[in-house]
Amino acid sequence: MTANLQDLARHVKPGQCVALPVDYAGVSMAMTRPLIEHGAGDLHLVCVPTGGLQVDQLIGSGLVRRVETSAVSLGEAGGAPRFNQAVREGRIELRDATCPAIHAGLLAAQKGVPFIPIRGLIGSDLLARRDDWRLTENPFSDLPDPIVLIPAITPDIAIFHAPMADMQGNVWIGRRRELAAMAYAARETLVTVERIVEHSLLADETTAAGTLPALYVTDIAVAPRGAWPYGLWGEYDTDTAELIRYARAARSEDGFAEYMSRAEVPV
Amino acid sequence: MLRRAMDDGQRQVRLSILGSVEHNFFTNGSVELFDSAGQGRLDAFFLGGGQIDGQANVNLVGTGEYPQSDVRWPGSFGSAYLYFTVPRVILFREEHSPRVFVDKVDFISAPGVSPPGVYRPGGPIALLTGKGLFSFDRARPGFRLESIHPGHDLDEIVAATGFGFDHTDAPPTTIPPDAAALSLLRGRVLDELEETYPAFAADWRRDLAGATAKDVSA
């Protein structure tokens, strides 16, 4: 029932909206090179709610037209060099957001409603720069009460990495519920996992509560250490030294190209 | 983390560190922090800034014109929401210089204050830098220098701060941590930080080892 990484990458079409998770939630780094080799470009990335290495590498490879995010960084390894350069050169369209606004947009899509109101944001340049967000009045209040509406974010594809899936295609996401939020909102969801287990994740109540049902999962591939150099909760730690190596290499376009041409060897 | 360590065995502060598995009690993904804040369940939050101005506006996006920033920083993260919803936001930035503490930020990730009628239970209460500690008065609005760290003085802070602030003629010196607090910071707190900030923890350990070596040679 499982596909290989190249099969997964072929789901992505040029111009699509792709949702990717925050660095600590379960990033499918294993999919990054197959996505680049597949070459579907002009992508609109939605970072849930921030992006890092994978986003930087997709931008560096020229596949990204627009980034909707609350931040892009390499954490302790510093700024995201390819993202920063693309911003300076005006090569990507920015939709700067704040974390709960991205969650709100996905939640609206999950519920099939056009928008969700959220607090905050009023008076920020984020709101001033977002022509797709709306400032309105709370219709239930007798006093003036301005509030911001965030439109639904419906990704064409969500991609993430998780510890395990079962033979029926159910995926265990534990308490990383943003992975479920992405899948609920997206039209298709591609998942890489450390391993496939023989038993049903839904048969045991201990795992059932943290399981994303196969209903929301389009395709699965096995990729051991598939989040590397990011860590995967409960499985392995982030390889900070490798992130720092990347951050140094990718300061220049040539250094980035050289880094990406090397065979990826998870440690 | 120091507060929690000092209150060991008593009622302890509940602490959630972004990106941590061990120091994170949330189970509903990264949205739960924001949902908690929206309901008023969060008492305090620490927020840094690329630029901070005298109105406590915070810029986490970049310098120069937007969107093609001269220097691009990661982005606003949850600031545009938590600054509104968490009652006690403590701003911090170790680098205390005119390029950080500016008259007016180039991009408002999150405004320091809001006009009447805007839902705003939260906001800044203090700013901690490498040179001193400020409080923030939301009514005025503006910062007031509360204390100066040992080794620094008022003239230096005035020169290093791009905005005006209130102060007495001779602000007191910041009280340094006592031996017990220092020992916790360099022991348990450093150990606990390592999970989320391994590179920072390694730097700190190197600094501590260097300081010890210097003490011995002196």
Short mmCIF file of C-alpha atoms in Angstrom, two decimals:
data_model
loop_
_atom_site.label_atom_id
_atom_site.label_comp_id
_atom_site.label_asym_id
_atom_site.label_seq_id
_atom_site.Cartn_x
_atom_site.Cartn_y
_atom_site.Cartn_z
CA MET A 1 0.00 0.00 0.00
CA THR A 2 2.92 2.35 0.40
CA ALA A 3 4.42 4.39 -2.37
CA ASN A 4 7.96 5.61 -2.83
CA LEU A 5 9.01 9.22 -2.39
CA GLN A 6 9.01 9.91 -6.12
CA ASP A 7 5.42 8.65 -6.39
CA LEU A 8 4.46 11.07 -3.63
CA ALA A 9 6.22 14.00 -5.27
CA ARG A 10 4.31 13.43 -8.53
CA HIS A 11 1.06 14.44 -6.79
CA VAL A 12 2.31 18.04 -6.74
CA LYS A 13 1.38 20.12 -9.79
CA PRO A 14 2.83 23.48 -10.81
CA GLY A 15 1.09 26.46 -9.20
CA GLN A 16 -0.44 24.50 -6.34
CA CYS A 17 -0.81 25.61 -2.74
CA VAL A 18 1.27 23.37 -0.47
CA ALA A 19 1.07 23.33 3.34
CA LEU A 20 4.20 22.42 5.30
CA PRO A 21 4.56 22.06 9.09
CA VAL A 22 6.68 23.93 11.64
CA ASP A 23 10.17 22.49 12.18
CA TYR A 24 9.38 20.68 15.44
CA ALA A 25 6.08 19.10 14.39
CA GLY A 26 7.25 16.61 11.75
CA VAL A 27 8.76 18.03 8.58
CA SER A 28 9.08 15.54 5.74
CA MET A 29 12.63 16.50 4.83
CA ALA A 30 12.79 13.19 2.95
CA MET A 31 10.37 14.70 0.42
CA THR A 32 12.42 17.83 -0.22
CA ARG A 33 14.81 16.43 -2.83
CA PRO A 34 12.13 14.35 -4.61
CA LEU A 35 10.01 17.52 -4.83
CA ILE A 36 12.95 19.43 -6.31
CA GLU A 37 13.71 16.61 -8.77
CA HIS A 38 10.03 16.42 -9.73
CA GLY A 39 10.28 20.13 -10.44
CA ALA A 40 6.68 21.33 -10.10
CA GLY A 41 7.24 25.04 -9.55
CA ASP A 42 5.29 28.28 -9.13
CA LEU A 43 4.21 26.94 -5.73
CA HIS A 44 2.33 28.83 -3.06
CA LEU A 45 3.70 27.58 0.25
CA VAL A 46 1.69 27.85 3.45
CA CYS A 47 3.86 27.40 6.52
CA VAL A 48 1.94 26.00 9.49
CA PRO A 49 2.62 28.34 11.09
CA THR A 50 6.34 28.92 10.37
CA GLY A 51 8.89 27.49 7.94
CA GLY A 52 12.52 26.48 8.00
CA LEU A 53 14.98 24.30 6.14
CA GLN A 54 12.52 22.71 3.71
CA VAL A 55 10.98 26.04 2.77
CA ASP A 56 14.43 27.57 2.32
CA GLN A 57 15.54 24.71 0.06
CA LEU A 58 12.39 24.84 -2.08
CA ILE A 59 12.83 28.60 -2.48
CA GLY A 60 16.54 28.17 -3.25
CA SER A 61 15.62 25.67 -5.94
CA GLY A 62 13.35 28.21 -7.61
CA LEU A 63 10.09 26.33 -7.10
CA VAL A 64 8.29 28.93 -5.03
CA ARG A 65 6.24 31.91 -6.19
CA ARG A 66 4.56 32.89 -2.92
CA VAL A 67 5.11 32.22 0.78
CA GLU A 68 2.41 32.63 3.38
CA THR A 69 4.04 32.38 6.78
CA SER A 70 4.48 33.78 10.27
CA ALA A 71 8.25 33.34 9.96
CA VAL A 72 10.97 31.50 8.10
CA SER A 73 14.15 30.71 10.03
CA LEU A 74 16.64 27.97 10.78
CA GLY A 75 16.18 28.43 14.52
CA GLU A 76 19.49 28.33 16.32
CA ALA A 77 21.32 28.08 12.99
CA GLY A 78 20.11 31.60 12.19
CA GLY A 79 18.19 33.20 9.35
CA ALA A 80 17.01 31.25 6.32
CA PRO A 81 19.57 32.34 3.69
CA ARG A 82 17.74 31.49 0.44
CA PHE A 83 14.48 32.93 1.74
CA ASN A 84 16.22 36.12 2.86
CA GLN A 85 17.92 36.60 -0.48
CA ALA A 86 14.73 35.92 -2.43
CA VAL A 87 12.98 38.57 -0.28
CA ARG A 88 15.74 41.12 -0.90
CA GLU A 89 15.59 40.50 -4.64
CA GLY A 90 11.79 40.56 -4.70
CA ARG A 91 11.67 37.10 -6.27
CA ILE A 92 8.93 35.74 -4.02
CA GLU A 93 5.59 37.19 -3.10
CA LEU A 94 5.26 37.52 0.67
CA ARG A 95 2.13 37.03 2.67
CA ASP A 96 3.43 37.80 6.12
CA ALA A 97 1.09 36.45 8.77
CA THR A 98 0.93 35.70 12.46
CA CYS A 99 0.71 32.11 13.75
CA PRO A 100 -2.92 32.08 14.94
CA ALA A 101 -4.07 33.64 11.64
CA ILE A 102 -2.70 30.66 9.73
CA HIS A 103 -4.33 28.29 12.19
CA ALA A 104 -7.59 30.26 11.78
CA GLY A 105 -7.43 30.03 7.98
CA LEU A 106 -6.93 26.26 8.11
CA LEU A 107 -9.71 25.89 10.67
CA ALA A 108 -12.10 27.78 8.38
CA ALA A 109 -11.23 25.39 5.56
CA GLN A 110 -11.68 22.41 7.90
CA LYS A 111 -15.16 23.63 8.80
CA GLY A 112 -16.08 24.55 5.25
CA VAL A 113 -16.80 28.16 6.21
CA PRO A 114 -15.40 31.21 4.37
CA PHE A 115 -13.59 32.86 7.29
CA ILE A 116 -12.83 32.84 11.01
CA PRO A 117 -12.56 36.00 13.15
CA ILE A 118 -9.50 36.46 15.34
CA ARG A 119 -8.34 38.96 17.94
CA GLY A 120 -5.16 41.00 17.76
CA LEU A 121 -3.62 42.33 14.53
CA ILE A 122 -5.35 45.74 14.58
CA GLY A 123 -2.79 48.50 14.08
CA SER A 124 -0.11 46.14 12.76
CA ASP A 125 1.53 46.47 9.36
CA LEU A 126 0.68 42.79 8.85
CA LEU A 127 -2.97 43.74 8.63
CA ALA A 128 -2.18 46.85 6.57
CA ARG A 129 -0.29 44.73 4.03
CA ARG A 130 -2.77 41.88 3.71
CA ASP A 131 -5.45 42.77 1.17
CA ASP A 132 -7.09 39.37 1.74
CA TRP A 133 -7.76 39.99 5.45
CA ARG A 134 -10.75 42.13 6.50
CA LEU A 135 -11.36 44.41 9.43
CA THR A 136 -15.02 44.36 10.43
CA GLU A 137 -17.26 45.08 13.41
CA ASN A 138 -18.40 42.39 15.82
CA PRO A 139 -22.09 42.10 14.86
CA PHE A 140 -23.00 40.82 18.34
CA SER A 141 -21.62 43.80 20.23
CA ASP A 142 -23.59 46.92 21.20
CA LEU A 143 -20.34 48.90 21.46
CA PRO A 144 -17.83 49.32 18.64
CA ASP A 145 -15.66 46.19 18.60
CA PRO A 146 -13.43 45.92 15.52
CA ILE A 147 -12.22 42.40 14.70
CA VAL A 148 -10.22 40.84 11.88
CA LEU A 149 -11.56 38.13 9.56
CA ILE A 150 -9.15 35.56 8.16
CA PRO A 151 -10.28 33.81 4.96
CA ALA A 152 -10.17 30.03 4.68
CA ILE A 153 -6.83 28.54 3.63
CA THR A 154 -7.45 25.44 1.52
CA PRO A 155 -4.10 23.93 0.52
CA ASP A 156 -4.10 21.69 -2.53
CA ILE A 157 -1.61 19.46 -0.76
CA ALA A 158 -0.30 19.02 2.78
CA ILE A 159 3.01 17.21 3.31
CA PHE A 160 4.40 16.00 6.66
CA HIS A 161 6.38 13.28 8.42
CA ALA A 162 5.17 11.12 11.33
CA PRO A 163 6.44 8.14 13.33
CA MET A 164 4.08 5.48 11.99
CA ALA A 165 1.16 4.49 9.85
CA ASP A 166 -0.78 1.24 9.80
CA MET A 167 -1.68 -1.03 6.88
CA GLN A 168 -5.01 0.79 6.46
CA GLY A 169 -3.30 4.16 5.96
CA ASN A 170 -4.09 5.63 9.37
CA VAL A 171 -1.25 7.84 10.60
CA TRP A 172 -0.17 8.36 14.19
CA ILE A 173 0.43 12.07 14.89
CA GLY A 174 0.34 12.00 18.70
CA ARG A 175 -0.21 15.46 20.13
CA ARG A 176 1.02 17.28 17.00
CA ARG A 177 -2.50 18.26 16.13
CA GLU A 178 -1.38 20.88 13.60
CA LEU A 179 -0.65 17.92 11.32
CA ALA A 180 -4.30 16.94 11.53
CA ALA A 181 -5.34 20.57 11.02
CA MET A 182 -3.31 20.65 7.80
CA ALA A 183 -4.82 17.40 6.57
CA TYR A 184 -8.40 18.41 7.44
CA ALA A 185 -7.98 21.62 5.45
CA ALA A 186 -6.07 20.25 2.45
CA ARG A 187 -7.51 18.54 -0.62
CA GLU A 188 -4.74 15.93 -0.58
CA THR A 189 -2.30 14.88 2.14
CA LEU A 190 1.04 13.17 1.54
CA VAL A 191 2.74 11.54 4.51
CA THR A 192 6.13 9.98 5.08
CA VAL A 193 6.60 7.77 8.12
CA GLU A 194 9.42 6.11 10.00
CA ARG A 195 7.67 2.74 9.76
CA ILE A 196 4.47 0.87 8.98
CA VAL A 197 2.98 -1.13 11.84
CA GLU A 198 1.03 -4.38 11.41
CA HIS A 199 -1.73 -3.63 13.91
CA SER A 200 -4.52 -1.10 13.41
CA LEU A 201 -3.78 2.23 15.11
CA LEU A 202 -7.53 2.69 15.57
CA ALA A 203 -8.00 -0.67 17.31
CA ASP A 204 -6.10 0.48 20.38
CA GLU A 205 -7.63 3.45 22.24
CA THR A 206 -4.16 4.50 23.39
CA THR A 207 -3.11 5.28 19.84
CA ALA A 208 -6.55 5.99 18.36
CA ALA A 209 -6.81 9.43 19.98
CA GLY A 210 -3.59 10.56 18.34
CA THR A 211 -4.36 9.03 14.96
CA LEU A 212 -5.21 10.85 11.75
CA PRO A 213 -7.72 8.60 9.97
CA ALA A 214 -6.89 7.30 6.49
CA LEU A 215 -9.90 9.30 5.25
CA TYR A 216 -7.62 12.36 5.15
CA VAL A 217 -4.50 10.64 3.85
CA THR A 218 -3.88 10.42 0.11
CA ASP A 219 -0.59 8.55 0.01
CA ILE A 220 2.14 7.29 2.35
CA ALA A 221 5.81 6.46 1.85
CA VAL A 222 8.29 4.99 4.31
CA ALA A 223 11.30 7.20 5.01
CA PRO A 224 13.40 6.22 8.03
CA ARG A 225 14.86 9.33 9.71
CA GLY A 226 12.69 11.23 7.26
CA ALA A 227 12.68 14.48 9.26
CA TRP A 228 16.50 14.68 9.41
CA PRO A 229 18.24 17.01 10.03
CA TYR A 230 15.15 18.05 11.97
CA GLY A 231 14.21 15.88 14.88
CA LEU A 232 11.03 13.89 15.26
CA TRP A 233 9.25 14.01 18.62
CA GLY A 234 9.63 10.82 20.59
CA GLU A 235 12.06 9.44 17.98
CA TYR A 236 15.24 11.47 17.51
CA ASP A 237 16.71 14.93 18.18
CA THR A 238 17.43 17.75 15.75
CA ASP A 239 20.90 17.61 14.19
CA THR A 240 21.77 21.24 14.94
CA ALA A 241 25.32 20.84 13.59
CA GLU A 242 23.90 19.88 10.19
CA LEU A 243 21.52 22.87 10.22
CA ILE A 244 24.50 25.12 10.94
CA ARG A 245 26.45 23.47 8.08
CA TYR A 246 23.55 24.20 5.75
CA ALA A 247 23.18 27.79 7.00
CA ARG A 248 26.84 28.46 6.25
CA ALA A 249 26.82 26.76 2.86
CA ALA A 250 23.60 28.38 1.66
CA ARG A 251 24.76 31.94 2.27
CA SER A 252 25.69 32.00 -1.42
CA GLU A 253 23.80 30.58 -4.36
CA ASP A 254 26.83 28.48 -5.32
CA GLY A 255 27.24 27.18 -1.79
CA PHE A 256 23.56 26.24 -1.79
CA ALA A 257 23.87 24.42 -5.11
CA GLU A 258 26.93 22.58 -3.87
CA TYR A 259 25.19 21.55 -0.64
CA MET A 260 22.11 20.32 -2.50
CA SER A 261 24.18 18.31 -5.00
CA ARG A 262 25.72 16.23 -2.24
CA ALA A 263 24.05 12.92 -1.45
CA GLU A 264 21.94 13.21 1.64
CA VAL A 265 23.25 10.87 4.31
CA PRO A 266 21.08 10.76 7.41
CA VAL A 267 23.25 10.02 10.41
CA MET B 1 12.82 28.26 34.27
CA LEU B 2 14.65 29.91 37.18
CA ARG B 3 11.30 30.78 38.79
CA ARG B 4 10.16 27.19 38.43
CA ALA B 5 13.44 25.83 39.82
CA MET B 6 13.30 28.23 42.80
CA ASP B 7 9.74 27.14 43.58
CA ASP B 8 10.59 23.44 43.58
CA GLY B 9 8.32 21.60 46.01
CA GLN B 10 5.82 24.47 46.10
CA ARG B 11 3.20 25.68 43.64
CA GLN B 12 5.23 26.16 40.48
CA VAL B 13 4.75 28.32 37.44
CA ARG B 14 3.47 26.41 34.39
CA LEU B 15 5.98 26.91 31.63
CA SER B 16 5.64 26.21 27.93
CA ILE B 17 8.73 26.61 25.78
CA LEU B 18 8.06 26.85 22.05
CA GLY B 19 9.69 23.96 20.23
CA SER B 20 10.25 21.90 23.36
CA VAL B 21 8.86 18.40 23.83
CA GLU B 22 9.81 18.12 27.50
CA HIS B 23 8.84 21.63 28.63
CA ASN B 24 5.50 21.75 26.91
CA PHE B 25 2.27 20.53 28.48
CA PHE B 26 0.04 21.28 25.48
CA THR B 27 -1.50 18.39 23.54
CA ASN B 28 -3.49 20.20 20.86
CA GLY B 29 -0.62 21.26 18.61
CA SER B 30 0.83 24.73 18.27
CA VAL B 31 -2.61 26.36 18.13
CA GLU B 32 -3.26 25.58 21.80
CA LEU B 33 -0.90 28.30 23.03
CA PHE B 34 -2.86 30.90 21.05
CA ASP B 35 -6.23 29.51 22.07
CA SER B 36 -5.11 29.64 25.71
CA ALA B 37 -3.95 33.22 25.28
CA GLY B 38 -7.20 34.20 23.57
CA GLN B 39 -9.12 32.93 26.60
CA GLY B 40 -6.88 34.76 29.05
CA ARG B 41 -5.23 31.61 30.40
CA LEU B 42 -1.72 32.93 29.78
CA ASP B 43 -0.32 35.34 32.37
CA ALA B 44 3.02 36.23 30.81
CA PHE B 45 5.02 35.89 27.60
CA PHE B 46 8.59 36.80 26.65
CA LEU B 47 8.98 38.55 23.30
CA GLY B 48 12.14 39.70 21.54
CA GLY B 49 12.37 42.22 18.74
CA GLY B 50 14.58 43.14 15.81
CA GLN B 51 13.57 46.75 16.39
CA ILE B 52 11.61 48.17 19.33
CA ASP B 53 10.55 51.80 19.52
CA GLY B 54 9.50 54.17 22.30
CA GLN B 55 5.82 53.27 21.85
CA ALA B 56 6.80 49.60 22.36
CA ASN B 57 6.01 48.79 18.75
CA VAL B 58 7.86 45.60 17.82
CA ASN B 59 9.36 44.79 14.42
CA LEU B 60 10.26 41.17 13.71
CA VAL B 61 10.06 41.45 9.91
CA GLY B 62 13.00 43.55 8.71
CA THR B 63 14.57 46.93 8.05
CA GLY B 64 13.94 49.34 5.20
CA GLU B 65 11.06 49.20 2.75
CA TYR B 66 8.59 46.32 2.89
CA PRO B 67 8.41 43.79 1.29
CA GLN B 68 11.92 44.03 -0.17
CA SER B 69 13.58 44.50 3.21
CA ASP B 70 17.28 45.41 3.32
CA VAL B 71 17.67 43.00 6.18
CA ARG B 72 14.94 40.41 6.47
CA TRP B 73 14.28 38.78 9.84
CA PRO B 74 12.29 35.58 10.22
CA GLY B 75 8.85 37.18 10.65
CA SER B 76 6.25 38.18 13.18
CA PHE B 77 5.54 34.72 14.66
CA GLY B 78 2.64 34.99 17.13
CA SER B 79 3.47 38.52 18.26
CA ALA B 80 0.56 40.26 16.51
CA TYR B 81 -1.78 38.16 18.61
CA LEU B 82 -0.02 37.44 21.91
CA TYR B 83 0.89 41.12 22.38
CA PHE B 84 -2.86 41.83 22.44
CA THR B 85 -4.02 38.90 24.53
CA VAL B 86 -1.33 38.21 27.17
CA PRO B 87 -1.54 40.69 30.08
CA ARG B 88 2.15 40.73 30.95
CA VAL B 89 4.44 40.71 27.93
CA ILE B 90 8.10 41.11 28.84
CA LEU B 91 10.20 42.45 25.96
CA PHE B 92 13.83 41.43 25.89
CA ARG B 93 16.84 42.12 23.72
CA GLU B 94 20.44 41.72 24.85
CA GLU B 95 21.87 44.07 22.20
CA HIS B 96 21.17 47.57 23.49
CA SER B 97 22.01 49.86 20.57
CA PRO B 98 20.41 52.62 18.50
CA ARG B 99 19.80 50.20 15.62
CA VAL B 100 17.62 48.03 17.88
CA PHE B 101 15.98 50.72 20.03
CA VAL B 102 14.79 53.10 17.36
CA ASP B 103 12.57 56.18 17.29
CA LYS B 104 10.10 54.43 14.99
CA VAL B 105 10.16 50.82 13.80
CA ASP B 106 10.30 50.20 10.04
CA PHE B 107 7.50 47.63 10.22
CA ILE B 108 4.95 47.12 12.97
CA SER B 109 4.68 43.39 13.61
CA ALA B 110 2.75 44.20 16.75
CA PRO B 111 1.77 47.66 18.08
CA GLY B 112 2.69 48.58 21.65
CA VAL B 113 -0.62 50.24 22.41
CA SER B 114 -4.08 50.37 20.84
CA PRO B 115 -6.71 53.10 20.63
CA PRO B 116 -9.78 52.91 22.89
CA GLY B 117 -12.37 50.46 21.62
CA VAL B 118 -9.82 47.92 20.37
CA TYR B 119 -9.93 44.67 22.37
CA ARG B 120 -6.59 44.78 24.18
CA PRO B 121 -6.31 43.00 27.54
CA GLY B 122 -2.61 42.40 26.87
CA GLY B 123 0.53 44.31 26.15
CA PRO B 124 4.05 45.18 27.24
CA ILE B 125 4.95 45.76 30.87
CA ALA B 126 8.75 45.72 30.78
CA LEU B 127 11.82 45.69 28.58
CA LEU B 128 15.02 43.96 29.62
CA THR B 129 18.26 44.70 27.74
CA GLY B 130 21.94 44.01 28.22
CA LYS B 131 22.28 47.41 29.90
CA GLY B 132 19.15 47.92 31.95
CA LEU B 133 15.57 47.22 32.90
CA PHE B 134 12.68 49.45 31.77
CA SER B 135 9.02 49.45 32.73
CA PHE B 136 6.34 50.44 30.23
CA ASP B 137 3.43 52.75 30.98
CA ARG B 138 0.59 51.97 28.58
CA ALA B 139 -1.35 55.12 29.52
CA ARG B 140 1.41 57.64 28.70
CA PRO B 141 2.63 55.61 26.66
CA GLY B 142 6.37 55.21 27.13
CA PHE B 143 9.27 53.46 28.82
CA ARG B 144 10.86 54.34 32.14
CA LEU B 145 14.34 53.18 33.08
CA GLU B 146 13.97 51.30 36.38
CA SER B 147 17.54 50.11 36.92
CA ILE B 148 20.97 49.99 35.30
CA HIS B 149 23.02 46.80 35.13
CA PRO B 150 26.41 46.84 36.89
CA GLY B 151 29.15 48.22 34.62
CA HIS B 152 26.83 50.58 32.70
CA ASP B 153 25.65 54.15 33.31
CA LEU B 154 22.82 56.49 32.40
CA ASP B 155 24.71 58.50 29.76
CA GLU B 156 25.67 55.31 27.98
CA ILE B 157 22.05 54.09 27.99
CA VAL B 158 20.73 57.44 26.72
CA ALA B 159 23.28 57.35 23.90
CA ALA B 160 22.45 53.74 23.02
CA THR B 161 18.67 54.27 22.96
CA GLY B 162 17.06 55.79 19.86
CA PHE B 163 13.93 56.88 21.74
CA GLY B 164 13.30 59.09 24.75
CA PHE B 165 12.40 57.50 28.08
CA ASP B 166 11.65 58.56 31.64
CA HIS B 167 14.25 58.18 34.34
CA THR B 168 15.31 59.64 37.65
CA ASP B 169 18.62 61.53 37.91
CA ALA B 170 20.29 58.48 39.38
CA PRO B 171 18.47 55.20 38.63
CA PRO B 172 19.38 52.33 40.96
CA THR B 173 21.70 49.50 40.00
CA THR B 174 20.05 46.24 38.93
CA ILE B 175 20.27 43.73 41.75
CA PRO B 176 22.45 40.87 40.53
CA PRO B 177 21.33 37.27 41.06
CA ASP B 178 22.50 35.82 44.39
CA ALA B 179 24.69 32.72 44.65
CA ALA B 180 21.72 30.34 44.88
CA ALA B 181 20.05 31.81 41.80
CA LEU B 182 23.30 31.81 39.84
CA SER B 183 23.91 28.21 40.75
CA LEU B 184 20.43 27.26 39.52
CA LEU B 185 20.89 29.26 36.31
CA ARG B 186 24.21 27.64 35.53
CA GLY B 187 23.05 24.19 36.61
CA ARG B 188 19.48 23.08 36.32
CA VAL B 189 18.23 25.88 34.05
CA LEU B 190 21.12 25.44 31.63
CA ASP B 191 20.49 21.69 31.57
CA GLU B 192 16.78 22.20 30.93
CA LEU B 193 17.42 24.74 28.14
CA GLU B 194 19.71 22.38 26.30
CA GLU B 195 16.88 20.32 24.81
CA THR B 196 15.45 23.28 22.88
CA TYR B 197 18.57 25.46 22.45
CA PRO B 198 21.55 23.08 22.21
CA ALA B 199 23.85 25.58 20.45
CA PHE B 200 23.05 28.34 22.96
CA ALA B 201 23.63 25.93 25.86
CA ALA B 202 26.98 24.84 24.40
CA ASP B 203 28.08 28.52 24.04
CA TRP B 204 27.05 29.19 27.62
CA ARG B 205 28.98 26.16 28.87
CA ARG B 206 32.05 27.32 26.93
CA ASP B 207 31.73 30.81 28.46
CA LEU B 208 31.42 29.31 31.94
CA ALA B 209 34.45 27.07 31.37
CA GLY B 210 36.41 30.08 30.07
CA ALA B 211 35.41 32.20 33.08
CA THR B 212 36.46 29.43 35.46
CA ALA B 213 39.81 29.08 33.70
CA LYS B 214 40.32 32.86 34.00
CA ASP B 215 39.46 32.78 37.71
CA VAL B 216 42.02 30.06 38.25
CA SER B 217 44.75 31.86 36.29
CA ALA B 218 43.99 35.12 38.14
#
